[in-house]
Amino acid sequence: MIELAPGANQVAIRDALVQSKDVYLQPGIFPCTAALRIPSGGVHLWGPGTIKLTAAGPGYDALISENYPSSGGSDGAVIEQITVDGNRLIMTGDTSSCVFFGSQDLRFQNVTIKNMAGTGLLFRSVKRAKVLSPTLLDCLIDGFCAYDDSASVQVRDGYGKGHGGYAFLLMGAEAPGQHQIVDCSIQGCEAEQNAQGFGASSSVYRSVIQGNIAHHNVINIYLAGSLLDVEHNVNDVLVEGNVLSFAGSRNIKVGGPTGFVDYARIIANPCQDAPVDVELTARARSTYGRSNPLRGGGLLNNGIGTDWL
């Protein structure tokens, strides 16, 4: 193991990871003027240190996978306990994120990611990853997003607050061909004071939003379909056992502005204190709803083939 003192930059941290594969960051600030590229080979980066972007200008990414912007690398990486501060007030772009593209078998645990001028943690085409107990704060776009054709990504026991988009989002790519989110789950998390708490958009299949708490978001859970066309639908998503309250608009909304949501299962989600508890738009097809206590604005149902009791 190599132990680094505050003041080490992205070059020093990467060199230590290449040399040792096990690097501990002491408490304090680790200033980075460019992205820290995480090597392949099962590295372990951990400790109470804070990686902070310090270069002003267009948005810089903070942590990136080995081969980014190409796919691949960083397989088997474990990142624990650290804080990543995007320092977005000095940025002039909206691209700053922690981005992993085409990586496999990742684990993030007890990591805090904040102040990114983009999405806090973005997984693109990532397979078999776990994000455990993350804290995601005040990012310009989303807190966490599994994107493109990511599969078997698990998010557990996280907290998301203050994001301009979703706190936690599953989103397939809106592009020709098969770009599907498959077999992903968001469970046991809390989202508050975001534009949307939890959601799925564009080519999301066989995935789960379960056992979460959402409150004081504009929409607490939003299954949006595609933002662009009707060829990239959300299909077979389970929304179960989420406790939802104090939404500015909707506790649950199913159906986006263009794309369809098919066969969503909305089960046992207590809803209260919102203008509308559940809205099924005209682009919600074959929605199945059971045992959802609605104690706010009730159900607004314009869906097609709804089965709701």
PDB file of N, CA and C in Angstrom, residues 68-166:
ATOM      1  N   TYR A  68     -10.841   6.289 -21.394  1.00  0.00           N
ATOM      2  CA  TYR A  68     -11.787   7.351 -21.750  1.00  0.00           C
ATOM      3  C   TYR A  68     -11.088   8.465 -22.536  1.00  0.00           C
ATOM      4  N   PRO A  69     -11.706   8.991 -23.643  1.00  0.00           N
ATOM      5  CA  PRO A  69     -13.106   8.837 -24.061  1.00  0.00           C
ATOM      6  C   PRO A  69     -13.433   7.587 -24.868  1.00  0.00           C
ATOM      7  N   SER A  70     -12.468   6.708 -25.104  1.00  0.00           N
ATOM      8  CA  SER A  70     -12.787   5.417 -25.701  1.00  0.00           C
ATOM      9  C   SER A  70     -13.259   4.460 -24.611  1.00  0.00           C
ATOM     10  N   SER A  71     -13.873   3.359 -25.041  1.00  0.00           N
ATOM     11  CA  SER A  71     -14.422   2.394 -24.094  1.00  0.00           C
ATOM     12  C   SER A  71     -13.330   1.498 -23.519  1.00  0.00           C
ATOM     13  N   GLY A  72     -13.538   1.061 -22.282  1.00  0.00           N
ATOM     14  CA  GLY A  72     -12.686   0.038 -21.700  1.00  0.00           C
ATOM     15  C   GLY A  72     -11.756   0.552 -20.628  1.00  0.00           C
ATOM     16  N   GLY A  73     -11.279  -0.374 -19.830  1.00  0.00           N
ATOM     17  CA  GLY A  73     -10.326  -0.057 -18.786  1.00  0.00           C
ATOM     18  C   GLY A  73     -10.968   0.115 -17.427  1.00  0.00           C
ATOM     19  N   SER A  74     -10.132   0.134 -16.417  1.00  0.00           N
ATOM     20  CA  SER A  74     -10.524   0.297 -15.013  1.00  0.00           C
ATOM     21  C   SER A  74     -11.320  -0.881 -14.477  1.00  0.00           C
ATOM     22  N   ASP A  75     -11.276  -2.019 -15.167  1.00  0.00           N
ATOM     23  CA  ASP A  75     -12.019  -3.191 -14.693  1.00  0.00           C
ATOM     24  C   ASP A  75     -11.557  -3.583 -13.295  1.00  0.00           C
ATOM     25  N   GLY A  76     -12.532  -3.912 -12.466  1.00  0.00           N
ATOM     26  CA  GLY A  76     -12.233  -4.380 -11.122  1.00  0.00           C
ATOM     27  C   GLY A  76     -11.830  -3.315 -10.131  1.00  0.00           C
ATOM     28  N   ALA A  77     -11.936  -2.044 -10.497  1.00  0.00           N
ATOM     29  CA  ALA A  77     -11.525  -0.973  -9.584  1.00  0.00           C
ATOM     30  C   ALA A  77     -12.470  -0.886  -8.386  1.00  0.00           C
ATOM     31  N   VAL A  78     -11.891  -0.627  -7.211  1.00  0.00           N
ATOM     32  CA  VAL A  78     -12.643  -0.398  -5.981  1.00  0.00           C
ATOM     33  C   VAL A  78     -12.262   0.994  -5.466  1.00  0.00           C
ATOM     34  N   ILE A  79     -13.283   1.841  -5.291  1.00  0.00           N
ATOM     35  CA  ILE A  79     -13.057   3.205  -4.816  1.00  0.00           C
ATOM     36  C   ILE A  79     -13.929   3.404  -3.581  1.00  0.00           C
ATOM     37  N   GLU A  80     -13.281   3.723  -2.460  1.00  0.00           N
ATOM     38  CA  GLU A  80     -13.984   3.771  -1.177  1.00  0.00           C
ATOM     39  C   GLU A  80     -13.636   5.036  -0.391  1.00  0.00           C
ATOM     40  N   GLN A  81     -14.625   5.582   0.263  1.00  0.00           N
ATOM     41  CA  GLN A  81     -14.498   6.598   1.312  1.00  0.00           C
ATOM     42  C   GLN A  81     -14.124   7.980   0.804  1.00  0.00           C
ATOM     43  N   ILE A  82     -13.484   8.097  -0.315  1.00  0.00           N
ATOM     44  CA  ILE A  82     -12.983   9.401  -0.753  1.00  0.00           C
ATOM     45  C   ILE A  82     -14.134  10.351  -1.062  1.00  0.00           C
ATOM     46  N   THR A  83     -13.803  11.645  -1.073  1.00  0.00           N
ATOM     47  CA  THR A  83     -14.704  12.687  -1.554  1.00  0.00           C
ATOM     48  C   THR A  83     -14.144  13.238  -2.860  1.00  0.00           C
ATOM     49  N   VAL A  84     -15.035  13.478  -3.818  1.00  0.00           N
ATOM     50  CA  VAL A  84     -14.654  14.124  -5.077  1.00  0.00           C
ATOM     51  C   VAL A  84     -15.443  15.417  -5.190  1.00  0.00           C
ATOM     52  N   ASP A  85     -14.748  16.537  -5.258  1.00  0.00           N
ATOM     53  CA  ASP A  85     -15.358  17.866  -5.317  1.00  0.00           C
ATOM     54  C   ASP A  85     -15.097  18.464  -6.690  1.00  0.00           C
ATOM     55  N   GLY A  86     -16.166  18.619  -7.475  1.00  0.00           N
ATOM     56  CA  GLY A  86     -16.019  19.161  -8.825  1.00  0.00           C
ATOM     57  C   GLY A  86     -15.805  20.648  -8.883  1.00  0.00           C
ATOM     58  N   ASN A  87     -16.002  21.342  -7.750  1.00  0.00           N
ATOM     59  CA  ASN A  87     -15.696  22.776  -7.678  1.00  0.00           C
ATOM     60  C   ASN A  87     -16.362  23.535  -8.825  1.00  0.00           C
ATOM     61  N   ARG A  88     -17.652  23.272  -9.015  1.00  0.00           N
ATOM     62  CA  ARG A  88     -18.310  23.723 -10.252  1.00  0.00           C
ATOM     63  C   ARG A  88     -18.404  25.236 -10.381  1.00  0.00           C
ATOM     64  N   LEU A  89     -18.260  25.966  -9.317  1.00  0.00           N
ATOM     65  CA  LEU A  89     -18.376  27.418  -9.406  1.00  0.00           C
ATOM     66  C   LEU A  89     -17.278  28.040 -10.252  1.00  0.00           C
ATOM     67  N   ILE A  90     -16.136  27.334 -10.413  1.00  0.00           N
ATOM     68  CA  ILE A  90     -15.065  27.885 -11.251  1.00  0.00           C
ATOM     69  C   ILE A  90     -15.135  27.347 -12.682  1.00  0.00           C
ATOM     70  N   MET A  91     -16.088  26.450 -12.967  1.00  0.00           N
ATOM     71  CA  MET A  91     -16.191  25.865 -14.299  1.00  0.00           C
ATOM     72  C   MET A  91     -17.104  26.714 -15.187  1.00  0.00           C
ATOM     73  N   THR A  92     -16.868  26.632 -16.499  1.00  0.00           N
ATOM     74  CA  THR A  92     -17.713  27.358 -17.446  1.00  0.00           C
ATOM     75  C   THR A  92     -18.464  26.422 -18.379  1.00  0.00           C
ATOM     76  N   GLY A  93     -18.276  25.121 -18.251  1.00  0.00           N
ATOM     77  CA  GLY A  93     -18.990  24.145 -19.074  1.00  0.00           C
ATOM     78  C   GLY A  93     -19.849  23.250 -18.218  1.00  0.00           C
ATOM     79  N   ASP A  94     -20.538  22.295 -18.863  1.00  0.00           N
ATOM     80  CA  ASP A  94     -21.420  21.401 -18.103  1.00  0.00           C
ATOM     81  C   ASP A  94     -21.018  19.940 -18.302  1.00  0.00           C
ATOM     82  N   THR A  95     -19.735  19.702 -18.521  1.00  0.00           N
ATOM     83  CA  THR A  95     -19.307  18.346 -18.843  1.00  0.00           C
ATOM     84  C   THR A  95     -18.592  17.654 -17.684  1.00  0.00           C
ATOM     85  N   SER A  96     -18.438  18.312 -16.587  1.00  0.00           N
ATOM     86  CA  SER A  96     -17.633  17.762 -15.502  1.00  0.00           C
ATOM     87  C   SER A  96     -18.377  16.657 -14.771  1.00  0.00           C
ATOM     88  N   SER A  97     -17.787  15.454 -14.739  1.00  0.00           N
ATOM     89  CA  SER A  97     -18.392  14.296 -14.097  1.00  0.00           C
ATOM     90  C   SER A  97     -17.295  13.341 -13.649  1.00  0.00           C
ATOM     91  N   CYS A  98     -17.691  12.299 -12.947  1.00  0.00           N
ATOM     92  CA  CYS A  98     -16.862  11.107 -12.801  1.00  0.00           C
ATOM     93  C   CYS A  98     -17.417  10.100 -13.793  1.00  0.00           C
ATOM     94  N   VAL A  99     -16.655   9.735 -14.825  1.00  0.00           N
ATOM     95  CA  VAL A  99     -17.169   8.979 -15.961  1.00  0.00           C
ATOM     96  C   VAL A  99     -16.412   7.667 -16.114  1.00  0.00           C
ATOM     97  N   PHE A 100     -17.169   6.578 -16.175  1.00  0.00           N
ATOM     98  CA  PHE A 100     -16.588   5.264 -16.455  1.00  0.00           C
ATOM     99  C   PHE A 100     -17.325   4.675 -17.651  1.00  0.00           C
ATOM    100  N   PHE A 101     -16.564   4.358 -18.707  1.00  0.00           N
ATOM    101  CA  PHE A 101     -17.121   3.970 -20.000  1.00  0.00           C
ATOM    102  C   PHE A 101     -16.571   2.591 -20.367  1.00  0.00           C
ATOM    103  N   GLY A 102     -17.468   1.622 -20.470  1.00  0.00           N
ATOM    104  CA  GLY A 102     -17.072   0.300 -20.899  1.00  0.00           C
ATOM    105  C   GLY A 102     -16.323  -0.501 -19.852  1.00  0.00           C
ATOM    106  N   SER A 103     -16.400  -0.090 -18.603  1.00  0.00           N
ATOM    107  CA  SER A 103     -15.709  -0.804 -17.525  1.00  0.00           C
ATOM    108  C   SER A 103     -16.591  -1.918 -16.969  1.00  0.00           C
ATOM    109  N   GLN A 104     -15.971  -2.850 -16.258  1.00  0.00           N
ATOM    110  CA  GLN A 104     -16.691  -3.971 -15.670  1.00  0.00           C
ATOM    111  C   GLN A 104     -16.232  -4.195 -14.233  1.00  0.00           C
ATOM    112  N   ASP A 105     -17.165  -4.741 -13.443  1.00  0.00           N
ATOM    113  CA  ASP A 105     -16.838  -5.188 -12.087  1.00  0.00           C
ATOM    114  C   ASP A 105     -16.282  -4.067 -11.214  1.00  0.00           C
ATOM    115  N   LEU A 106     -16.946  -2.924 -11.270  1.00  0.00           N
ATOM    116  CA  LEU A 106     -16.562  -1.780 -10.442  1.00  0.00           C
ATOM    117  C   LEU A 106     -17.265  -1.842  -9.090  1.00  0.00           C
ATOM    118  N   ARG A 107     -16.649  -1.224  -8.066  1.00  0.00           N
ATOM    119  CA  ARG A 107     -17.339  -1.014  -6.805  1.00  0.00           C
ATOM    120  C   ARG A 107     -16.978   0.353  -6.239  1.00  0.00           C
ATOM    121  N   PHE A 108     -18.018   1.149  -6.030  1.00  0.00           N
ATOM    122  CA  PHE A 108     -17.884   2.419  -5.319  1.00  0.00           C
ATOM    123  C   PHE A 108     -18.592   2.250  -3.982  1.00  0.00           C
ATOM    124  N   GLN A 109     -17.927   2.611  -2.880  1.00  0.00           N
ATOM    125  CA  GLN A 109     -18.530   2.405  -1.572  1.00  0.00           C
ATOM    126  C   GLN A 109     -18.205   3.578  -0.649  1.00  0.00           C
ATOM    127  N   ASN A 110     -19.274   4.147  -0.039  1.00  0.00           N
ATOM    128  CA  ASN A 110     -19.122   5.263   0.904  1.00  0.00           C
ATOM    129  C   ASN A 110     -18.346   6.425   0.292  1.00  0.00           C
ATOM    130  N   VAL A 111     -18.603   6.675  -0.979  1.00  0.00           N
ATOM    131  CA  VAL A 111     -17.950   7.778  -1.685  1.00  0.00           C
ATOM    132  C   VAL A 111     -18.891   8.980  -1.721  1.00  0.00           C
ATOM    133  N   THR A 112     -18.346  10.169  -1.517  1.00  0.00           N
ATOM    134  CA  THR A 112     -19.096  11.416  -1.666  1.00  0.00           C
ATOM    135  C   THR A 112     -18.649  12.109  -2.945  1.00  0.00           C
ATOM    136  N   ILE A 113     -19.614  12.461  -3.793  1.00  0.00           N
ATOM    137  CA  ILE A 113     -19.335  13.201  -5.025  1.00  0.00           C
ATOM    138  C   ILE A 113     -20.224  14.436  -5.026  1.00  0.00           C
ATOM    139  N   LYS A 114     -19.616  15.602  -5.201  1.00  0.00           N
ATOM    140  CA  LYS A 114     -20.384  16.840  -5.047  1.00  0.00           C
ATOM    141  C   LYS A 114     -19.886  17.928  -5.996  1.00  0.00           C
ATOM    142  N   ASN A 115     -20.775  18.867  -6.232  1.00  0.00           N
ATOM    143  CA  ASN A 115     -20.432  20.104  -6.958  1.00  0.00           C
ATOM    144  C   ASN A 115     -19.875  19.858  -8.352  1.00  0.00           C
ATOM    145  N   MET A 116     -20.395  18.843  -9.052  1.00  0.00           N
ATOM    146  CA  MET A 116     -19.947  18.605 -10.416  1.00  0.00           C
ATOM    147  C   MET A 116     -20.736  19.478 -11.386  1.00  0.00           C
ATOM    148  N   ALA A 117     -20.064  20.016 -12.394  1.00  0.00           N
ATOM    149  CA  ALA A 117     -20.728  20.819 -13.417  1.00  0.00           C
ATOM    150  C   ALA A 117     -21.289  19.909 -14.512  1.00  0.00           C
ATOM    151  N   GLY A 118     -21.922  18.847 -14.110  1.00  0.00           N
ATOM    152  CA  GLY A 118     -22.488  17.833 -14.988  1.00  0.00           C
ATOM    153  C   GLY A 118     -23.170  16.805 -14.122  1.00  0.00           C
ATOM    154  N   THR A 119     -22.958  15.515 -14.406  1.00  0.00           N
ATOM    155  CA  THR A 119     -23.485  14.425 -13.586  1.00  0.00           C
ATOM    156  C   THR A 119     -22.409  13.969 -12.600  1.00  0.00           C
ATOM    157  N   GLY A 120     -22.836  13.683 -11.374  1.00  0.00           N
ATOM    158  CA  GLY A 120     -21.858  13.292 -10.367  1.00  0.00           C
ATOM    159  C   GLY A 120     -21.100  12.040 -10.749  1.00  0.00           C
ATOM    160  N   LEU A 121     -21.824  10.925 -10.913  1.00  0.00           N
ATOM    161  CA  LEU A 121     -21.211   9.649 -11.290  1.00  0.00           C
ATOM    162  C   LEU A 121     -21.970   9.103 -12.489  1.00  0.00           C
ATOM    163  N   LEU A 122     -21.281   8.981 -13.617  1.00  0.00           N
ATOM    164  CA  LEU A 122     -21.890   8.545 -14.870  1.00  0.00           C
ATOM    165  C   LEU A 122     -21.265   7.231 -15.305  1.00  0.00           C
ATOM    166  N   PHE A 123     -22.083   6.185 -15.373  1.00  0.00           N
ATOM    167  CA  PHE A 123     -21.671   4.895 -15.904  1.00  0.00           C
ATOM    168  C   PHE A 123     -22.200   4.774 -17.323  1.00  0.00           C
ATOM    169  N   ARG A 124     -21.307   4.605 -18.280  1.00  0.00           N
ATOM    170  CA  ARG A 124     -21.725   4.406 -19.665  1.00  0.00           C
ATOM    171  C   ARG A 124     -21.259   3.029 -20.124  1.00  0.00           C
ATOM    172  N   SER A 125     -22.203   2.186 -20.503  1.00  0.00           N
ATOM    173  CA  SER A 125     -21.882   0.830 -20.960  1.00  0.00           C
ATOM    174  C   SER A 125     -21.065   0.070 -19.916  1.00  0.00           C
ATOM    175  N   VAL A 126     -21.416   0.244 -18.667  1.00  0.00           N
ATOM    176  CA  VAL A 126     -20.740  -0.440 -17.563  1.00  0.00           C
ATOM    177  C   VAL A 126     -21.504  -1.710 -17.223  1.00  0.00           C
ATOM    178  N   LYS A 127     -20.770  -2.771 -16.948  1.00  0.00           N
ATOM    179  CA  LYS A 127     -21.375  -4.060 -16.618  1.00  0.00           C
ATOM    180  C   LYS A 127     -20.925  -4.504 -15.224  1.00  0.00           C
ATOM    181  N   ARG A 128     -21.873  -5.050 -14.479  1.00  0.00           N
ATOM    182  CA  ARG A 128     -21.596  -5.655 -13.171  1.00  0.00           C
ATOM    183  C   ARG A 128     -20.873  -4.668 -12.246  1.00  0.00           C
ATOM    184  N   ALA A 129     -21.624  -3.669 -11.809  1.00  0.00           N
ATOM    185  CA  ALA A 129     -21.055  -2.663 -10.910  1.00  0.00           C
ATOM    186  C   ALA A 129     -21.948  -2.485  -9.694  1.00  0.00           C
ATOM    187  N   LYS A 130     -21.319  -2.129  -8.578  1.00  0.00           N
ATOM    188  CA  LYS A 130     -22.050  -1.835  -7.352  1.00  0.00           C
ATOM    189  C   LYS A 130     -21.664  -0.446  -6.866  1.00  0.00           C
ATOM    190  N   VAL A 131     -22.693   0.329  -6.534  1.00  0.00           N
ATOM    191  CA  VAL A 131     -22.499   1.649  -5.941  1.00  0.00           C
ATOM    192  C   VAL A 131     -23.204   1.598  -4.595  1.00  0.00           C
ATOM    193  N   LEU A 132     -22.429   1.544  -3.522  1.00  0.00           N
ATOM    194  CA  LEU A 132     -22.959   1.273  -2.199  1.00  0.00           C
ATOM    195  C   LEU A 132     -22.777   2.498  -1.298  1.00  0.00           C
ATOM    196  N   SER A 133     -23.879   2.969  -0.741  1.00  0.00           N
ATOM    197  CA  SER A 133     -23.877   4.093   0.209  1.00  0.00           C
ATOM    198  C   SER A 133     -23.187   5.336  -0.337  1.00  0.00           C
ATOM    199  N   PRO A 134     -23.489   5.743  -1.584  1.00  0.00           N
ATOM    200  CA  PRO A 134     -22.906   6.988  -2.082  1.00  0.00           C
ATOM    201  C   PRO A 134     -23.661   8.201  -1.528  1.00  0.00           C
ATOM    202  N   THR A 135     -22.956   9.310  -1.408  1.00  0.00           N
ATOM    203  CA  THR A 135     -23.565  10.606  -1.109  1.00  0.00           C
ATOM    204  C   THR A 135     -23.304  11.509  -2.301  1.00  0.00           C
ATOM    205  N   LEU A 136     -24.379  11.988  -2.927  1.00  0.00           N
ATOM    206  CA  LEU A 136     -24.287  12.747  -4.173  1.00  0.00           C
ATOM    207  C   LEU A 136     -24.974  14.092  -3.968  1.00  0.00           C
ATOM    208  N   LEU A 137     -24.209  15.190  -4.113  1.00  0.00           N
ATOM    209  CA  LEU A 137     -24.704  16.494  -3.702  1.00  0.00           C
ATOM    210  C   LEU A 137     -24.464  17.565  -4.763  1.00  0.00           C
ATOM    211  N   ASP A 138     -25.504  18.336  -5.063  1.00  0.00           N
ATOM    212  CA  ASP A 138     -25.388  19.631  -5.739  1.00  0.00           C
ATOM    213  C   ASP A 138     -24.667  19.568  -7.082  1.00  0.00           C
ATOM    214  N   CYS A 139     -25.070  18.606  -7.924  1.00  0.00           N
ATOM    215  CA  CYS A 139     -24.519  18.534  -9.278  1.00  0.00           C
ATOM    216  C   CYS A 139     -25.467  19.219 -10.260  1.00  0.00           C
ATOM    217  N   LEU A 140     -24.892  19.762 -11.319  1.00  0.00           N
ATOM    218  CA  LEU A 140     -25.685  20.566 -12.247  1.00  0.00           C
ATOM    219  C   LEU A 140     -26.716  19.722 -12.986  1.00  0.00           C
ATOM    220  N   ILE A 141     -26.389  18.475 -13.299  1.00  0.00           N
ATOM    221  CA  ILE A 141     -27.336  17.619 -14.026  1.00  0.00           C
ATOM    222  C   ILE A 141     -27.844  16.557 -13.054  1.00  0.00           C
ATOM    223  N   ASP A 142     -27.375  15.336 -13.130  1.00  0.00           N
ATOM    224  CA  ASP A 142     -27.865  14.259 -12.266  1.00  0.00           C
ATOM    225  C   ASP A 142     -26.829  13.909 -11.202  1.00  0.00           C
ATOM    226  N   GLY A 143     -27.310  13.244 -10.142  1.00  0.00           N
ATOM    227  CA  GLY A 143     -26.381  12.727  -9.150  1.00  0.00           C
ATOM    228  C   GLY A 143     -25.695  11.469  -9.639  1.00  0.00           C
ATOM    229  N   PHE A 144     -26.494  10.452  -9.991  1.00  0.00           N
ATOM    230  CA  PHE A 144     -25.986   9.210 -10.566  1.00  0.00           C
ATOM    231  C   PHE A 144     -26.795   8.888 -11.805  1.00  0.00           C
ATOM    232  N   CYS A 145     -26.114   8.398 -12.850  1.00  0.00           N
ATOM    233  CA  CYS A 145     -26.813   7.951 -14.057  1.00  0.00           C
ATOM    234  C   CYS A 145     -26.104   6.726 -14.628  1.00  0.00           C
ATOM    235  N   ALA A 146     -26.863   5.621 -14.775  1.00  0.00           N
ATOM    236  CA  ALA A 146     -26.413   4.477 -15.566  1.00  0.00           C
ATOM    237  C   ALA A 146     -26.948   4.679 -16.977  1.00  0.00           C
ATOM    238  N   TYR A 147     -26.060   4.737 -17.957  1.00  0.00           N
ATOM    239  CA  TYR A 147     -26.393   5.235 -19.289  1.00  0.00           C
ATOM    240  C   TYR A 147     -25.973   4.239 -20.363  1.00  0.00           C
ATOM    241  N   ASP A 148     -26.544   4.454 -21.555  1.00  0.00           N
ATOM    242  CA  ASP A 148     -26.214   3.701 -22.756  1.00  0.00           C
ATOM    243  C   ASP A 148     -26.671   2.255 -22.584  1.00  0.00           C
ATOM    244  N   ASP A 149     -25.796   1.259 -22.669  1.00  0.00           N
ATOM    245  CA  ASP A 149     -26.220  -0.137 -22.523  1.00  0.00           C
ATOM    246  C   ASP A 149     -25.608  -0.757 -21.270  1.00  0.00           C
ATOM    247  N   SER A 150     -25.636  -0.016 -20.168  1.00  0.00           N
ATOM    248  CA  SER A 150     -25.172  -0.565 -18.895  1.00  0.00           C
ATOM    249  C   SER A 150     -26.080  -1.700 -18.450  1.00  0.00           C
ATOM    250  N   ALA A 151     -25.513  -2.670 -17.745  1.00  0.00           N
ATOM    251  CA  ALA A 151     -26.286  -3.833 -17.301  1.00  0.00           C
ATOM    252  C   ALA A 151     -25.769  -4.310 -15.955  1.00  0.00           C
ATOM    253  N   SER A 152     -26.693  -4.834 -15.151  1.00  0.00           N
ATOM    254  CA  SER A 152     -26.369  -5.396 -13.839  1.00  0.00           C
ATOM    255  C   SER A 152     -25.620  -4.388 -12.965  1.00  0.00           C
ATOM    256  N   VAL A 153     -26.154  -3.177 -12.932  1.00  0.00           N
ATOM    257  CA  VAL A 153     -25.636  -2.132 -12.046  1.00  0.00           C
ATOM    258  C   VAL A 153     -26.562  -2.039 -10.841  1.00  0.00           C
ATOM    259  N   GLN A 154     -25.996  -2.096  -9.657  1.00  0.00           N
ATOM    260  CA  GLN A 154     -26.766  -2.019  -8.416  1.00  0.00           C
ATOM    261  C   GLN A 154     -26.372  -0.770  -7.640  1.00  0.00           C
ATOM    262  N   VAL A 155     -27.378   0.021  -7.265  1.00  0.00           N
ATOM    263  CA  VAL A 155     -27.169   1.182  -6.409  1.00  0.00           C
ATOM    264  C   VAL A 155     -27.933   0.926  -5.116  1.00  0.00           C
ATOM    265  N   ARG A 156     -27.246   1.033  -3.987  1.00  0.00           N
ATOM    266  CA  ARG A 156     -27.846   0.713  -2.694  1.00  0.00           C
ATOM    267  C   ARG A 156     -27.537   1.802  -1.675  1.00  0.00           C
ATOM    268  N   ASP A 157     -28.577   2.164  -0.899  1.00  0.00           N
ATOM    269  CA  ASP A 157     -28.415   2.958   0.323  1.00  0.00           C
ATOM    270  C   ASP A 157     -27.723   4.292   0.072  1.00  0.00           C
ATOM    271  N   GLY A 158     -28.052   4.934  -1.049  1.00  0.00           N
ATOM    272  CA  GLY A 158     -27.445   6.217  -1.370  1.00  0.00           C
ATOM    273  C   GLY A 158     -28.291   7.397  -0.936  1.00  0.00           C
ATOM    274  N   TYR A 159     -27.704   8.579  -1.054  1.00  0.00           N
ATOM    275  CA  TYR A 159     -28.387   9.830  -0.725  1.00  0.00           C
ATOM    276  C   TYR A 159     -28.075  10.844  -1.803  1.00  0.00           C
ATOM    277  N   GLY A 160     -29.126  11.466  -2.360  1.00  0.00           N
ATOM    278  CA  GLY A 160     -28.940  12.462  -3.400  1.00  0.00           C
ATOM    279  C   GLY A 160     -29.734  13.718  -3.118  1.00  0.00           C
ATOM    280  N   LYS A 161     -29.081  14.874  -3.179  1.00  0.00           N
ATOM    281  CA  LYS A 161     -29.737  16.139  -2.860  1.00  0.00           C
ATOM    282  C   LYS A 161     -29.185  17.260  -3.729  1.00  0.00           C
ATOM    283  N   GLY A 162     -30.087  18.133  -4.183  1.00  0.00           N
ATOM    284  CA  GLY A 162     -29.690  19.386  -4.803  1.00  0.00           C
ATOM    285  C   GLY A 162     -29.264  19.305  -6.249  1.00  0.00           C
ATOM    286  N   HIS A 163     -29.731  18.293  -6.990  1.00  0.00           N
ATOM    287  CA  HIS A 163     -29.321  18.140  -8.387  1.00  0.00           C
ATOM    288  C   HIS A 163     -30.321  18.803  -9.333  1.00  0.00           C
ATOM    289  N   GLY A 164     -29.803  19.311 -10.447  1.00  0.00           N
ATOM    290  CA  GLY A 164     -30.670  19.965 -11.421  1.00  0.00           C
ATOM    291  C   GLY A 164     -31.525  19.011 -12.206  1.00  0.00           C
ATOM    292  N   GLY A 165     -31.155  17.719 -12.250  1.00  0.00           N
ATOM    293  CA  GLY A 165     -31.946  16.695 -12.908  1.00  0.00           C
ATOM    294  C   GLY A 165     -32.416  15.669 -11.891  1.00  0.00           C
ATOM    295  N   TYR A 166     -32.047  14.415 -12.127  1.00  0.00           N
ATOM    296  CA  TYR A 166     -32.411  13.321 -11.232  1.00  0.00           C
ATOM    297  C   TYR A 166     -31.335  13.110 -10.172  1.00  0.00           C
TER     298      TYR A 166
END
